[in-house]
XYZ file of N, CA and C in Angstrom:
873
model
N -22.614 7.958 15.775
C -21.448 7.971 14.884
C -20.782 6.593 14.901
N -20.489 6.054 13.718
C -19.841 4.751 13.656
C -18.387 4.850 14.095
N -17.802 3.684 14.416
C -16.404 3.665 14.845
C -15.488 4.193 13.743
N -15.805 3.875 12.484
C -14.954 4.339 11.389
C -15.078 5.845 11.191
N -16.268 6.367 11.311
C -16.455 7.816 11.184
C -15.706 8.549 12.295
N -15.784 8.005 13.510
C -15.062 8.610 14.637
C -13.561 8.558 14.408
N -13.083 7.440 13.850
C -11.650 7.308 13.578
C -11.209 8.327 12.529
N -12.014 8.510 11.488
C -11.659 9.488 10.463
C -11.582 10.899 11.048
N -12.485 11.231 11.941
C -12.438 12.552 12.573
C -11.187 12.703 13.430
N -10.821 11.649 14.151
C -9.623 11.702 14.983
C -8.361 11.828 14.130
N -8.326 11.130 13.020
C -7.167 11.193 12.131
C -7.033 12.596 11.547
N -8.130 13.164 11.085
C -8.101 14.516 10.528
C -7.633 15.522 11.567
N -8.117 15.361 12.795
C -7.693 16.266 13.876
C -6.217 16.083 14.203
N -5.746 14.848 14.161
C -4.325 14.580 14.449
C -3.436 15.229 13.401
N -3.830 15.144 12.133
C -3.060 15.809 11.075
C -2.998 17.321 11.336
N -4.127 17.907 11.662
C -4.171 19.357 11.907
C -3.304 19.741 13.092
N -3.369 18.961 14.166
C -2.562 19.253 15.359
C -1.070 19.164 15.063
N -0.684 18.294 14.128
C 0.730 18.121 13.778
C 1.197 19.151 12.752
N 0.299 19.980 12.268
C 0.679 20.999 11.299
C 0.872 20.467 9.892
N 0.106 19.423 9.549
C 0.241 18.841 8.215
C -1.129 18.663 7.582
N -1.145 18.587 6.261
C -2.288 18.023 5.561
C -1.929 16.569 5.290
N -2.908 15.693 5.365
C -2.575 14.284 5.238
C -3.644 13.475 4.542
N -3.198 12.375 3.952
C -4.091 11.394 3.339
C -3.701 10.020 3.867
N -4.699 9.177 4.054
C -4.450 7.863 4.645
C -5.400 6.836 4.054
N -4.897 5.638 3.909
C -5.765 4.496 3.614
C -5.235 3.297 4.382
N -6.152 2.581 5.016
C -5.801 1.375 5.758
C -6.795 0.290 5.399
N -6.301 -0.939 5.229
C -7.181 -2.032 4.832
C -6.773 -3.317 5.533
N -7.771 -4.064 5.969
C -7.550 -5.405 6.501
C -7.229 -6.307 5.312
N -6.032 -6.844 5.273
C -5.573 -7.610 4.119
C -6.436 -8.839 3.860
N -7.005 -9.423 4.906
C -7.747 -10.670 4.746
C -9.238 -10.478 4.523
N -9.826 -9.405 5.057
C -11.264 -9.192 4.878
C -11.588 -8.122 3.852
N -10.635 -7.233 3.574
C -10.884 -6.140 2.652
C -11.558 -4.938 3.278
N -11.898 -5.017 4.556
C -12.487 -3.875 5.246
C -11.477 -2.732 5.272
N -11.944 -1.527 4.927
C -10.999 -0.421 4.768
C -11.507 0.846 5.428
N -10.569 1.762 5.640
C -10.868 3.067 6.228
C -9.928 4.073 5.582
N -10.459 5.248 5.232
C -9.583 6.200 4.575
C -9.922 7.644 4.844
N -8.930 8.478 4.641
C -9.067 9.936 4.668
C -8.339 10.450 3.428
N -9.083 10.924 2.452
C -8.441 11.355 1.204
C -7.767 10.219 0.468
N -8.330 9.034 0.510
C -7.675 7.824 0.006
C -7.370 7.852 -1.485
N -8.155 8.603 -2.249
C -7.984 8.604 -3.700
C -7.309 9.874 -4.211
N -6.709 10.625 -3.292
C -5.970 11.826 -3.667
C -4.649 11.436 -4.319
N -4.356 12.021 -5.468
C -3.080 11.761 -6.128
C -1.975 12.471 -5.359
N -0.924 11.738 -5.007
C 0.154 12.299 -4.182
C 1.512 11.993 -4.809
N 2.507 12.886 -4.591
C 3.879 12.567 -4.990
C 4.427 11.507 -4.041
N 4.944 10.434 -4.577
C 5.322 9.301 -3.733
C 6.712 9.388 -3.135
N 7.611 10.192 -3.729
C 8.996 10.254 -3.245
C 9.547 8.822 -3.165
N 10.240 8.479 -2.082
C 10.878 7.159 -2.004
C 9.901 6.017 -1.717
N 8.646 6.317 -1.428
C 7.665 5.235 -1.295
C 7.536 4.478 -2.616
N 7.876 5.146 -3.724
C 7.775 4.470 -5.023
C 8.775 3.325 -5.149
N 9.740 3.261 -4.251
C 10.658 2.126 -4.262
C 9.926 0.809 -3.969
N 8.750 0.896 -3.340
C 7.924 -0.308 -3.180
C 7.542 -0.879 -4.543
N 7.181 -0.001 -5.474
C 6.819 -0.427 -6.823
C 8.029 -1.040 -7.531
N 9.174 -0.441 -7.311
C 10.409 -0.879 -7.951
C 10.803 -2.280 -7.496
N 10.843 -2.515 -6.193
C 11.289 -3.825 -5.714
C 10.231 -4.898 -5.973
N 8.959 -4.520 -5.949
C 7.920 -5.491 -6.307
C 8.076 -5.933 -7.751
N 8.407 -4.988 -8.625
C 8.632 -5.334 -10.033
C 9.804 -6.295 -10.175
N 10.882 -6.068 -9.436
C 12.024 -6.972 -9.498
C 11.596 -8.401 -9.174
N 10.855 -8.574 -8.090
C 10.499 -9.933 -7.675
C 9.409 -10.541 -8.551
N 8.509 -9.715 -9.076
C 7.501 -10.239 -9.994
C 8.164 -10.697 -11.295
N 9.076 -9.890 -11.818
C 9.808 -10.282 -13.022
C 10.645 -11.535 -12.784
N 11.207 -11.629 -11.585
C 12.005 -12.818 -11.239
C 11.128 -14.061 -11.188
N 9.927 -13.924 -10.606
C 9.027 -15.080 -10.496
C 8.563 -15.565 -11.865
N 8.569 -14.665 -12.856
C 8.171 -15.023 -14.218
C 9.344 -15.528 -15.046
N 10.532 -15.568 -14.443
C 11.715 -16.039 -15.146
C 12.304 -15.027 -16.101
N 11.925 -13.752 -15.968
C 12.399 -12.714 -16.872
C 13.648 -12.004 -16.368
N 13.915 -12.127 -15.083
C 15.069 -11.475 -14.463
C 15.684 -12.438 -13.461
N 16.998 -12.470 -13.421
C 17.704 -13.244 -12.395
C 18.053 -12.288 -11.254
N 17.429 -12.426 -10.075
C 17.682 -11.469 -8.993
C 19.087 -11.556 -8.424
N 19.802 -12.624 -8.748
C 21.177 -12.753 -8.256
C 22.193 -12.182 -9.240
N 21.729 -11.647 -10.367
C 22.658 -11.103 -11.372
C 23.477 -9.966 -10.772
N 24.808 -10.027 -10.893
C 25.648 -8.971 -10.320
C 25.618 -7.702 -11.166
N 25.715 -6.581 -10.471
C 25.735 -5.274 -11.125
C 26.975 -4.527 -10.639
N 27.752 -4.003 -11.578
C 28.914 -3.196 -11.212
C 28.468 -1.784 -10.857
N 29.000 -1.270 -9.747
C 28.658 0.067 -9.263
C 29.908 0.930 -9.375
N 29.975 1.825 -10.357
C 31.151 2.687 -10.483
C 31.317 3.596 -9.275
N 32.510 4.114 -9.121
C 32.781 4.967 -7.966
C 32.109 6.330 -8.077
N 31.879 6.804 -9.285
C 31.319 8.141 -9.448
C 29.936 8.139 -10.043
N 29.403 9.331 -10.241
C 28.110 9.541 -10.900
C 26.974 8.829 -10.188
N 26.936 8.963 -8.871
C 25.882 8.329 -8.084
C 24.809 9.344 -7.699
N 23.604 8.836 -7.480
C 22.505 9.706 -7.061
C 22.811 10.287 -5.684
N 22.413 11.523 -5.425
C 22.634 12.101 -4.094
C 21.900 11.309 -3.015
N 22.485 11.323 -1.836
C 21.845 10.644 -0.714
C 22.822 10.465 0.425
N 22.275 10.296 1.623
C 23.117 10.203 2.822
C 23.303 8.772 3.300
N 22.811 7.798 2.534
C 22.874 6.406 2.996
C 23.339 5.487 1.879
N 23.797 4.299 2.270
C 24.119 3.255 1.322
C 25.167 3.650 0.302
N 24.999 3.157 -0.914
C 25.964 3.421 -1.977
C 26.067 4.904 -2.305
N 24.992 5.646 -2.089
C 25.036 7.083 -2.364
C 26.054 7.798 -1.494
N 26.311 7.248 -0.313
C 27.252 7.874 0.612
C 28.644 7.260 0.545
N 28.801 6.188 -0.255
C 30.080 5.493 -0.331
C 30.899 5.995 -1.499
N 32.207 5.738 -1.464
C 33.121 6.366 -2.425
C 33.796 5.414 -3.390
N 33.793 4.135 -3.090
C 34.548 3.198 -3.922
C 33.618 2.339 -4.778
N 34.205 1.788 -5.842
C 33.455 0.904 -6.725
C 33.044 -0.363 -5.975
N 31.943 -0.953 -6.418
C 31.429 -2.151 -5.750
C 30.713 -3.024 -6.774
N 30.348 -4.225 -6.360
C 29.534 -5.131 -7.185
C 28.517 -5.799 -6.274
N 27.244 -5.657 -6.616
C 26.170 -6.247 -5.829
C 25.152 -6.895 -6.761
N 24.406 -7.848 -6.235
C 23.328 -8.461 -7.010
C 22.120 -7.536 -7.042
N 21.216 -7.801 -7.972
C 19.995 -7.003 -8.061
C 19.206 -7.061 -6.756
N 19.111 -8.241 -6.156
C 18.311 -8.320 -4.931
C 19.001 -7.654 -3.743
N 20.324 -7.623 -3.747
C 21.014 -6.885 -2.686
C 20.854 -5.382 -2.878
N 20.800 -4.941 -4.130
C 20.485 -3.537 -4.388
C 19.082 -3.214 -3.870
N 18.145 -4.142 -4.062
C 16.784 -3.945 -3.567
C 16.775 -3.846 -2.044
N 17.590 -4.653 -1.391
C 17.668 -4.590 0.071
C 18.134 -3.221 0.540
N 19.134 -2.672 -0.131
C 19.627 -1.343 0.238
C 18.591 -0.264 -0.067
N 17.897 -0.413 -1.188
C 16.894 0.585 -1.566
C 15.775 0.662 -0.540
N 15.465 -0.452 0.108
C 14.411 -0.467 1.121
C 14.965 -0.179 2.508
N 16.008 -0.888 2.896
C 16.486 -0.820 4.281
C 16.931 0.580 4.670
N 17.699 1.253 3.790
C 18.190 2.593 4.108
C 17.823 3.602 3.027
N 16.846 3.244 2.183
C 16.357 4.135 1.123
C 17.501 4.651 0.246
N 18.400 3.758 -0.122
C 19.585 4.101 -0.910
C 19.152 4.508 -2.324
N 19.383 5.770 -2.671
C 18.967 6.269 -3.976
C 19.782 5.694 -5.120
N 21.087 5.479 -4.892
C 21.921 4.893 -5.943
C 21.513 3.452 -6.221
N 21.263 2.689 -5.169
C 20.810 1.305 -5.350
C 19.496 1.277 -6.118
N 18.597 2.191 -5.773
C 17.321 2.256 -6.478
C 17.523 2.593 -7.948
N 18.401 3.553 -8.236
C 18.617 3.932 -9.631
C 19.231 2.810 -10.452
N 20.091 2.013 -9.852
C 20.641 0.866 -10.569
C 19.536 -0.140 -10.908
N 18.553 -0.262 -10.021
C 17.399 -1.110 -10.320
C 16.535 -0.494 -11.415
N 16.319 0.835 -11.333
C 15.562 1.505 -12.405
C 16.261 1.261 -13.756
N 17.581 1.378 -13.767
C 18.328 1.175 -15.008
C 18.191 -0.258 -15.512
N 18.207 -1.215 -14.597
C 18.150 -2.622 -14.976
C 16.757 -3.039 -15.454
N 15.727 -2.503 -14.809
C 14.358 -2.926 -15.101
C 13.674 -2.031 -16.131
N 13.901 -0.715 -16.002
C 13.263 0.245 -16.884
C 11.979 0.808 -16.296
N 11.787 2.098 -16.463
C 10.569 2.744 -15.983
C 9.325 2.106 -16.599
N 9.385 1.791 -17.889
C 8.218 1.225 -18.558
C 7.820 -0.117 -17.957
N 8.805 -0.917 -17.572
C 8.502 -2.222 -16.978
C 7.844 -2.055 -15.621
N 8.362 -1.126 -14.822
C 7.758 -0.886 -13.511
C 6.322 -0.396 -13.684
N 6.112 0.541 -14.594
C 4.760 1.055 -14.815
C 3.824 -0.025 -15.352
N 4.322 -0.862 -16.250
C 3.497 -1.947 -16.786
C 3.141 -2.948 -15.696
N 4.066 -3.185 -14.784
C 3.789 -4.097 -13.670
C 2.686 -3.547 -12.786
N 2.740 -2.240 -12.492
C 1.694 -1.642 -11.667
C 0.342 -1.697 -12.379
N 0.335 -1.410 -13.672
C -0.913 -1.486 -14.427
C -1.461 -2.905 -14.426
N -0.564 -3.880 -14.563
C -0.980 -5.269 -14.552
C -1.590 -5.703 -13.230
N -1.215 -5.021 -12.154
C -1.788 -5.305 -10.843
C -3.041 -4.473 -10.581
N -3.472 -3.717 -11.589
C -4.680 -2.921 -11.459
C -4.477 -1.540 -10.878
N -3.219 -1.116 -10.764
C -2.902 0.177 -10.154
C -2.705 1.209 -11.262
N -3.784 1.704 -11.807
C -3.738 2.529 -13.006
C -3.329 3.972 -12.730
N -3.323 4.382 -11.458
C -2.935 5.755 -11.126
C -1.542 5.818 -10.504
N -0.875 4.676 -10.448
C 0.485 4.595 -9.902
C 1.458 4.612 -11.058
N 2.256 5.695 -11.140
C 3.059 5.896 -12.345
C 4.379 6.565 -11.987
N 5.456 6.067 -12.566
C 6.785 6.658 -12.387
C 7.196 7.369 -13.666
N 7.743 8.570 -13.519
C 8.206 9.336 -14.676
C 9.702 9.623 -14.611
N 10.343 9.264 -13.465
C 11.759 9.607 -13.334
C 12.449 8.729 -12.296
N 13.742 8.572 -12.479
C 14.571 7.888 -11.498
C 14.809 8.825 -10.325
N 15.482 8.327 -9.302
C 15.780 9.175 -8.148
C 16.756 10.283 -8.526
N 17.760 9.965 -9.349
C 18.709 11.020 -9.728
C 17.997 12.122 -10.512
N 17.047 11.743 -11.359
C 16.303 12.733 -12.144
C 15.376 13.551 -11.255
N 14.729 12.891 -10.309
C 13.847 13.604 -9.383
C 14.633 14.623 -8.569
N 15.754 14.194 -8.015
C 16.559 15.096 -7.182
C 17.202 16.206 -8.015
N 17.453 15.933 -9.283
C 17.985 16.980 -10.162
C 16.970 18.103 -10.327
N 15.670 17.760 -10.392
C 14.659 18.817 -10.506
C 14.611 19.657 -9.240
N 14.852 19.026 -8.090
C 14.872 19.792 -6.838
C 16.018 20.790 -6.857
N 17.200 20.337 -7.280
C 18.351 21.245 -7.354
C 18.093 22.383 -8.333
N 17.538 22.037 -9.481
C 17.267 23.062 -10.492
C 16.241 24.081 -9.997
N 15.184 23.596 -9.366
C 14.124 24.496 -8.916
C 14.580 25.375 -7.753
N 15.603 24.884 -7.010
C 16.166 25.690 -5.920
C 17.389 26.472 -6.374
N 17.634 26.498 -7.690
C 18.779 27.222 -8.271
C 20.100 26.782 -7.668
N 20.173 25.496 -7.300
C 21.420 24.956 -6.778
C 21.773 25.382 -5.378
N 20.859 26.027 -4.660
C 21.127 26.511 -3.304
C 20.317 25.694 -2.295
N 20.927 24.737 -1.594
C 20.188 23.923 -0.625
C 19.437 24.758 0.414
N 20.011 25.893 0.827
C 19.364 26.732 1.828
C 18.032 27.270 1.331
N 17.864 27.357 0.001
C 16.625 27.884 -0.560
C 15.439 26.970 -0.274
N 15.716 25.712 0.091
C 14.626 24.760 0.326
C 13.883 25.017 1.632
N 14.314 26.026 2.391
C 13.538 26.450 3.554
C 12.689 27.689 3.226
N 12.788 28.167 1.995
C 11.999 29.309 1.541
C 10.660 28.796 1.013
N 9.545 29.154 1.638
C 8.239 28.636 1.184
C 7.958 28.901 -0.285
N 8.420 30.037 -0.802
C 8.178 30.355 -2.206
C 8.909 29.385 -3.124
N 10.120 29.008 -2.737
C 10.886 28.039 -3.529
C 10.243 26.660 -3.441
N 9.899 26.252 -2.222
C 9.289 24.933 -2.035
C 7.991 24.822 -2.829
N 7.235 25.885 -2.889
C 5.947 25.861 -3.593
C 6.097 25.560 -5.082
N 7.270 25.842 -5.656
C 7.438 25.614 -7.093
C 8.189 24.326 -7.427
N 8.511 23.529 -6.427
C 9.244 22.285 -6.693
C 8.392 21.313 -7.506
N 8.919 20.923 -8.642
C 8.215 19.936 -9.463
C 8.076 18.597 -8.737
N 9.036 18.288 -7.871
C 9.023 17.007 -7.152
C 7.859 16.893 -6.184
N 7.200 18.008 -5.885
C 6.052 17.996 -4.980
C 4.722 18.048 -5.727
N 4.788 18.102 -7.042
C 3.585 18.185 -7.871
C 3.278 16.800 -8.439
N 2.205 16.150 -7.995
C 1.948 14.771 -8.436
C 1.656 14.627 -9.923
N 1.420 15.722 -10.618
C 1.236 15.619 -12.069
C 2.555 15.678 -12.820
N 3.663 15.930 -12.088
C 4.965 16.109 -12.751
C 6.048 15.195 -12.185
N 5.686 14.304 -11.292
C 6.681 13.436 -10.663
C 6.077 12.057 -10.436
N 6.802 11.166 -9.796
C 6.296 9.832 -9.491
C 5.106 9.949 -8.550
N 4.070 9.184 -8.793
C 2.815 9.433 -8.099
C 2.004 8.155 -7.894
N 1.061 8.268 -6.960
C 0.094 7.205 -6.706
C -0.991 7.784 -5.815
N -1.807 6.909 -5.237
C -2.796 7.300 -4.236
C -2.625 6.392 -3.027
N -3.071 6.820 -1.845
C -2.980 5.933 -0.681
C -3.688 4.601 -0.911
N -4.849 4.637 -1.561
C -5.588 3.388 -1.796
C -4.794 2.430 -2.682
N -4.147 2.957 -3.726
C -3.402 2.064 -4.624
C -2.145 1.514 -3.966
N -1.518 2.292 -3.105
C -0.328 1.777 -2.419
C -0.713 0.662 -1.453
N -1.828 0.785 -0.761
C -2.243 -0.326 0.120
C -2.689 -1.526 -0.714
N -3.233 -1.277 -1.907
C -3.583 -2.395 -2.786
C -2.331 -3.149 -3.219
N -1.251 -2.407 -3.481
C 0.019 -3.051 -3.831
C 0.520 -3.909 -2.679
N 0.522 -3.347 -1.481
C 0.984 -4.106 -0.313
C 0.096 -5.321 -0.060
N -1.188 -5.161 -0.247
C -2.109 -6.287 -0.079
C -1.766 -7.400 -1.065
N -1.482 -7.033 -2.313
C -1.120 -8.035 -3.318
C 0.167 -8.760 -2.941
N 1.120 -8.020 -2.366
C 2.377 -8.644 -1.938
C 2.126 -9.620 -0.795
N 1.330 -9.218 0.163
C 1.111 -10.076 1.338
C 0.167 -11.245 1.050
N -0.620 -11.138 -0.017
C -1.519 -12.237 -0.377
C -0.940 -13.104 -1.488
N 0.349 -12.934 -1.792
C 1.032 -13.727 -2.816
C 0.442 -13.527 -4.212
N -0.188 -12.393 -4.438
C -0.758 -12.108 -5.751
C 0.224 -11.344 -6.647
N 1.164 -10.637 -6.045
C 2.159 -9.906 -6.838
C 3.235 -10.847 -7.347
N 3.695 -11.738 -6.493
C 4.655 -12.770 -6.888
C 4.505 -13.920 -5.896
N 4.440 -15.141 -6.374
C 4.106 -16.280 -5.524
C 5.310 -16.939 -4.857
N 4.982 -17.799 -3.906
C 5.956 -18.712 -3.326
C 7.180 -18.054 -2.729
N 8.348 -18.592 -3.049
C 9.592 -18.116 -2.451
C 9.877 -16.662 -2.801
N 9.410 -16.216 -3.959
C 9.646 -14.828 -4.357
C 8.842 -13.875 -3.479
N 7.608 -14.225 -3.196
C 6.797 -13.414 -2.297
C 7.349 -13.407 -0.889
N 7.811 -14.553 -0.432
C 8.384 -14.638 0.911
C 9.624 -13.760 1.031
N 10.482 -13.815 0.011
C 11.706 -13.014 0.055
C 11.386 -11.519 -0.028
N 10.391 -11.153 -0.829
C 10.011 -9.749 -0.945
C 9.455 -9.233 0.382
N 8.626 -10.006 1.041
C 8.083 -9.573 2.346
C 9.187 -9.442 3.384
N 10.131 -10.376 3.359
C 11.260 -10.279 4.291
C 12.076 -9.026 4.016
N 12.289 -8.719 2.736
C 13.038 -7.526 2.358
C 12.332 -6.263 2.869
N 11.009 -6.207 2.745
C 10.263 -5.022 3.176
C 10.247 -4.881 4.699
N 10.680 -5.907 5.397
C 10.803 -5.816 6.849
C 12.160 -5.315 7.313
N 13.042 -4.955 6.369
C 14.412 -4.562 6.721
C 14.573 -3.081 7.036
N 13.545 -2.272 6.778
C 13.720 -0.831 6.900
C 14.278 -0.420 8.263
N 15.285 0.437 8.226
C 15.964 0.841 9.463
C 15.202 1.897 10.249
N 14.341 2.666 9.577
C 13.695 3.799 10.253
C 12.456 3.352 11.023
N 12.358 3.745 12.276
C 11.217 3.341 13.116
C 10.518 4.537 13.748
N 10.774 5.759 13.224
C 10.229 6.953 13.856
C 8.905 7.400 13.248
N 8.409 6.678 12.259
C 7.136 7.055 11.650
C 6.089 5.955 11.885
N 5.867 5.109 10.909
C 4.804 4.114 11.023
C 4.981 3.203 12.233
N 6.179 2.666 12.413
C 6.413 1.713 13.505
C 6.231 2.342 14.876
N 6.419 3.668 14.978
C 6.275 4.331 16.270
C 4.856 4.240 16.805
N 3.886 4.021 15.933
C 2.500 3.879 16.377
C 2.176 2.510 16.928
N 3.116 1.566 16.819
C 2.863 0.184 17.242
C 4.052 -0.324 18.059
N 4.272 0.261 19.240
C 5.473 -0.052 20.027
C 5.331 -1.328 20.849
N 5.128 -2.452 20.166
C 4.927 -3.725 20.842
C 5.891 -4.760 20.269
N 6.492 -5.555 21.135
C 7.461 -6.544 20.678
C 6.843 -7.608 19.789
N 5.543 -7.869 19.940
C 4.913 -8.938 19.171
C 4.139 -8.435 17.957
N 4.282 -7.165 17.626
C 3.663 -6.613 16.422
C 4.776 -6.269 15.434
N 4.671 -6.804 14.229
C 5.694 -6.590 13.206
C 5.229 -5.508 12.241
N 6.101 -4.560 11.965
C 5.798 -3.496 11.008
C 6.844 -3.514 9.892
N 6.375 -3.685 8.670
C 7.246 -3.647 7.491
C 6.826 -2.443 6.668
N 7.771 -1.611 6.253
C 7.344 -0.411 5.545
C 8.420 0.253 4.735
N 8.020 1.336 4.069
C 8.943 2.156 3.289
C 8.566 3.616 3.446
N 9.538 4.402 3.888
C 9.328 5.832 4.045
C 9.562 6.567 2.728
N 9.162 7.827 2.717
C 9.469 8.723 1.613
C 9.565 10.130 2.163
N 10.583 10.880 1.739
C 10.788 12.232 2.261
C 11.292 13.167 1.167
N 10.728 14.363 1.152
C 11.192 15.474 0.339
C 10.854 16.732 1.127
N 11.323 17.901 0.715
C 10.970 19.102 1.471
C 9.465 19.207 1.720
N 9.097 19.282 2.975
C 7.727 19.344 3.526
C 6.980 18.016 3.462
N 7.501 17.028 2.740
C 6.805 15.741 2.616
C 7.383 14.711 3.572
N 6.486 14.013 4.268
C 6.855 12.872 5.102
C 5.803 11.800 4.879
N 6.244 10.654 4.373
C 5.326 9.571 4.025
C 5.807 8.261 4.653
N 4.888 7.333 4.764
C 5.277 5.932 4.946
C 4.097 5.041 4.608
N 4.430 3.907 4.011
C 3.441 2.879 3.718
C 4.008 1.546 4.164
N 3.161 0.697 4.714
C 3.654 -0.592 5.175
C 2.544 -1.508 5.642
N 2.950 -2.613 6.224
C 2.023 -3.624 6.720
C 2.286 -3.852 8.194
N 1.200 -3.871 8.966
C 1.245 -4.108 10.406
C 0.664 -5.498 10.660
N 1.446 -6.365 11.310
C 1.019 -7.746 11.552
C 0.962 -8.027 13.048
N -0.200 -8.470 13.512
C -0.436 -8.764 14.926
C -0.262 -10.254 15.200
N 0.029 -10.606 16.453
C 0.242 -12.024 16.767
C -1.007 -12.887 16.593
N -2.197 -12.272 16.568
C -3.417 -13.056 16.365
C -3.703 -13.317 14.891
N -2.786 -12.907 14.024
C -2.949 -13.145 12.599
C -3.488 -11.960 11.825
N -3.917 -10.905 12.497
C -4.414 -9.724 11.811
C -3.323 -9.047 11.010
N -3.648 -8.675 9.754
C -2.673 -8.039 8.863
C -3.334 -6.821 8.220
N -2.654 -5.686 8.311
C -3.256 -4.433 7.865
C -2.251 -3.645 7.024
N -2.636 -3.298 5.804
C -1.814 -2.441 4.955
C -2.231 -0.999 5.203
N -1.242 -0.140 5.411
C -1.511 1.264 5.739
C -0.587 2.153 4.902
N -1.153 3.219 4.358
C -0.350 4.223 3.647
C -0.734 5.594 4.181
N 0.275 6.358 4.602
C 0.054 7.702 5.129
C 0.975 8.660 4.391
N 0.380 9.682 3.792
C 1.124 10.700 3.054
C 0.825 12.058 3.678
N 1.872 12.834 3.997
C 1.655 14.128 4.642
C 2.490 15.214 3.982
N 1.983 16.439 4.101
C 2.742 17.624 3.693
C 2.641 18.663 4.807
N 3.790 19.117 5.290
C 3.828 20.047 6.406
C 3.683 21.485 5.928
N 3.061 22.301 6.777
C 2.981 23.728 6.490
C 4.354 24.378 6.634
N 5.154 23.876 7.576
C 6.484 24.419 7.817
C 7.497 23.794 6.868
N 8.505 24.582 6.473
C 9.587 24.064 5.630
C 10.777 23.587 6.454
N 10.647 23.574 7.779
C 11.747 23.125 8.636
C 12.092 21.668 8.328
N 13.377 21.350 8.399
C 13.821 19.990 8.121
C 13.411 19.035 9.226
N 13.478 19.493 10.467
C 13.156 18.646 11.616
C 11.798 19.040 12.183
N 10.838 18.132 12.056
C 9.486 18.342 12.569
C 9.010 17.038 13.220
N 9.399 16.791 14.459
C 9.047 15.523 15.108
C 7.555 15.230 15.117
N 6.723 16.253 15.284
C 5.276 16.021 15.325
C 4.764 15.504 13.985
N 5.352 15.997 12.887
C 4.936 15.542 11.563
C 5.337 14.087 11.333
N 6.502 13.689 11.835
C 6.896 12.279 11.751
C 5.979 11.407 12.611
N 5.730 11.868 13.836
C 4.982 11.051 14.786
C 3.534 10.837 14.376
N 2.941 11.811 13.691
C 1.530 11.670 13.346
C 1.304 10.546 12.341
N 2.333 10.163 11.612
C 2.176 9.048 10.679
C 1.843 7.765 11.444
N 2.632 7.486 12.481
C 2.338 6.317 13.304
C 1.055 6.485 14.085
N 0.814 7.697 14.601
C -0.392 7.937 15.387
C -1.654 7.762 14.572
N -1.682 8.315 13.358
C -2.851 8.187 12.498
C -3.054 6.733 12.068
N -1.938 6.050 11.747
C -2.041 4.644 11.355
C -2.615 3.796 12.483
N -2.197 4.097 13.718
C -2.702 3.339 14.876
C -4.207 3.547 15.041
N -4.673 4.780 14.885
C -6.112 5.034 14.995
C -6.859 4.219 13.958
N -6.356 4.205 12.724
C -7.014 3.479 11.646
C -7.029 1.972 11.893
N -5.905 1.422 12.288
C -5.817 -0.020 12.516
C -6.679 -0.429 13.698
N -6.668 0.373 14.763
C -7.536 0.064 15.909
C -8.993 0.022 15.497
N -9.395 0.949 14.620
C -10.782 0.963 14.151
C -11.095 -0.277 13.326
N -10.149 -0.717 12.488
C -10.357 -1.923 11.700
C -10.427 -3.173 12.580
N -9.716 -3.146 13.696
C -9.715 -4.316 14.592
C -10.906 -4.337 15.547
N -11.627 -3.223 15.649
C -12.754 -3.155 16.584
C -13.920 -4.005 16.079
């Protein structure tokens, strides 16, 4: 059995032990060597799609089509639901487009993301992904629209989201009805960002720095608990869904794009094993690529 075949078996077993179904793709950014489990499965991206959004901002900026320092007024009301950033704040504010991007990544701020969606447009984000060759990566709704479908499908009762029958009918979990991609295409996007193919020079540098701001370290980064290994990523969460995609950089210069998408059998909000398997599976994949 080859090292990659053994790694795929270990990853599949890890997903099963954690009580999730999972898909993964990992690629060496410099050699193109890759390893996957369900890599071409269409998945609902949830907040991982914010990677597409912020990449579009910087690509448009590099082309001179958008000024990333342009200020945006944030009204006090009518904000997307969320527990972080502007979504959790109560007063009016003014921020630049790139500062909104920082909030959308660092704390997955849904309001900041929606202001970017409004400024750029869904069609522009989708056209940018198509231009990068990501033909299965597509956005159909903003965060406020996505979360509105969750409320509607749960009949406005948050407690209903622990009912398996309710969760099974959520449009936000159906990749044919919500924002979507595949693990392979998300790692291709990250590879383009890290190879300066999505946006060059200072714009690429700033985008990579921004993607290193994420506050959450309980998923992908947990698989690489070393002071000299840098992990930049973006999580995504919805009922039963726990995702993360990012880049792992080693001190010897090795760079690996990894995307892990999972769906738990349990509807419980807190499932530490489901969070941990994202980092664990990513570590198995990266170790195999480095062997």
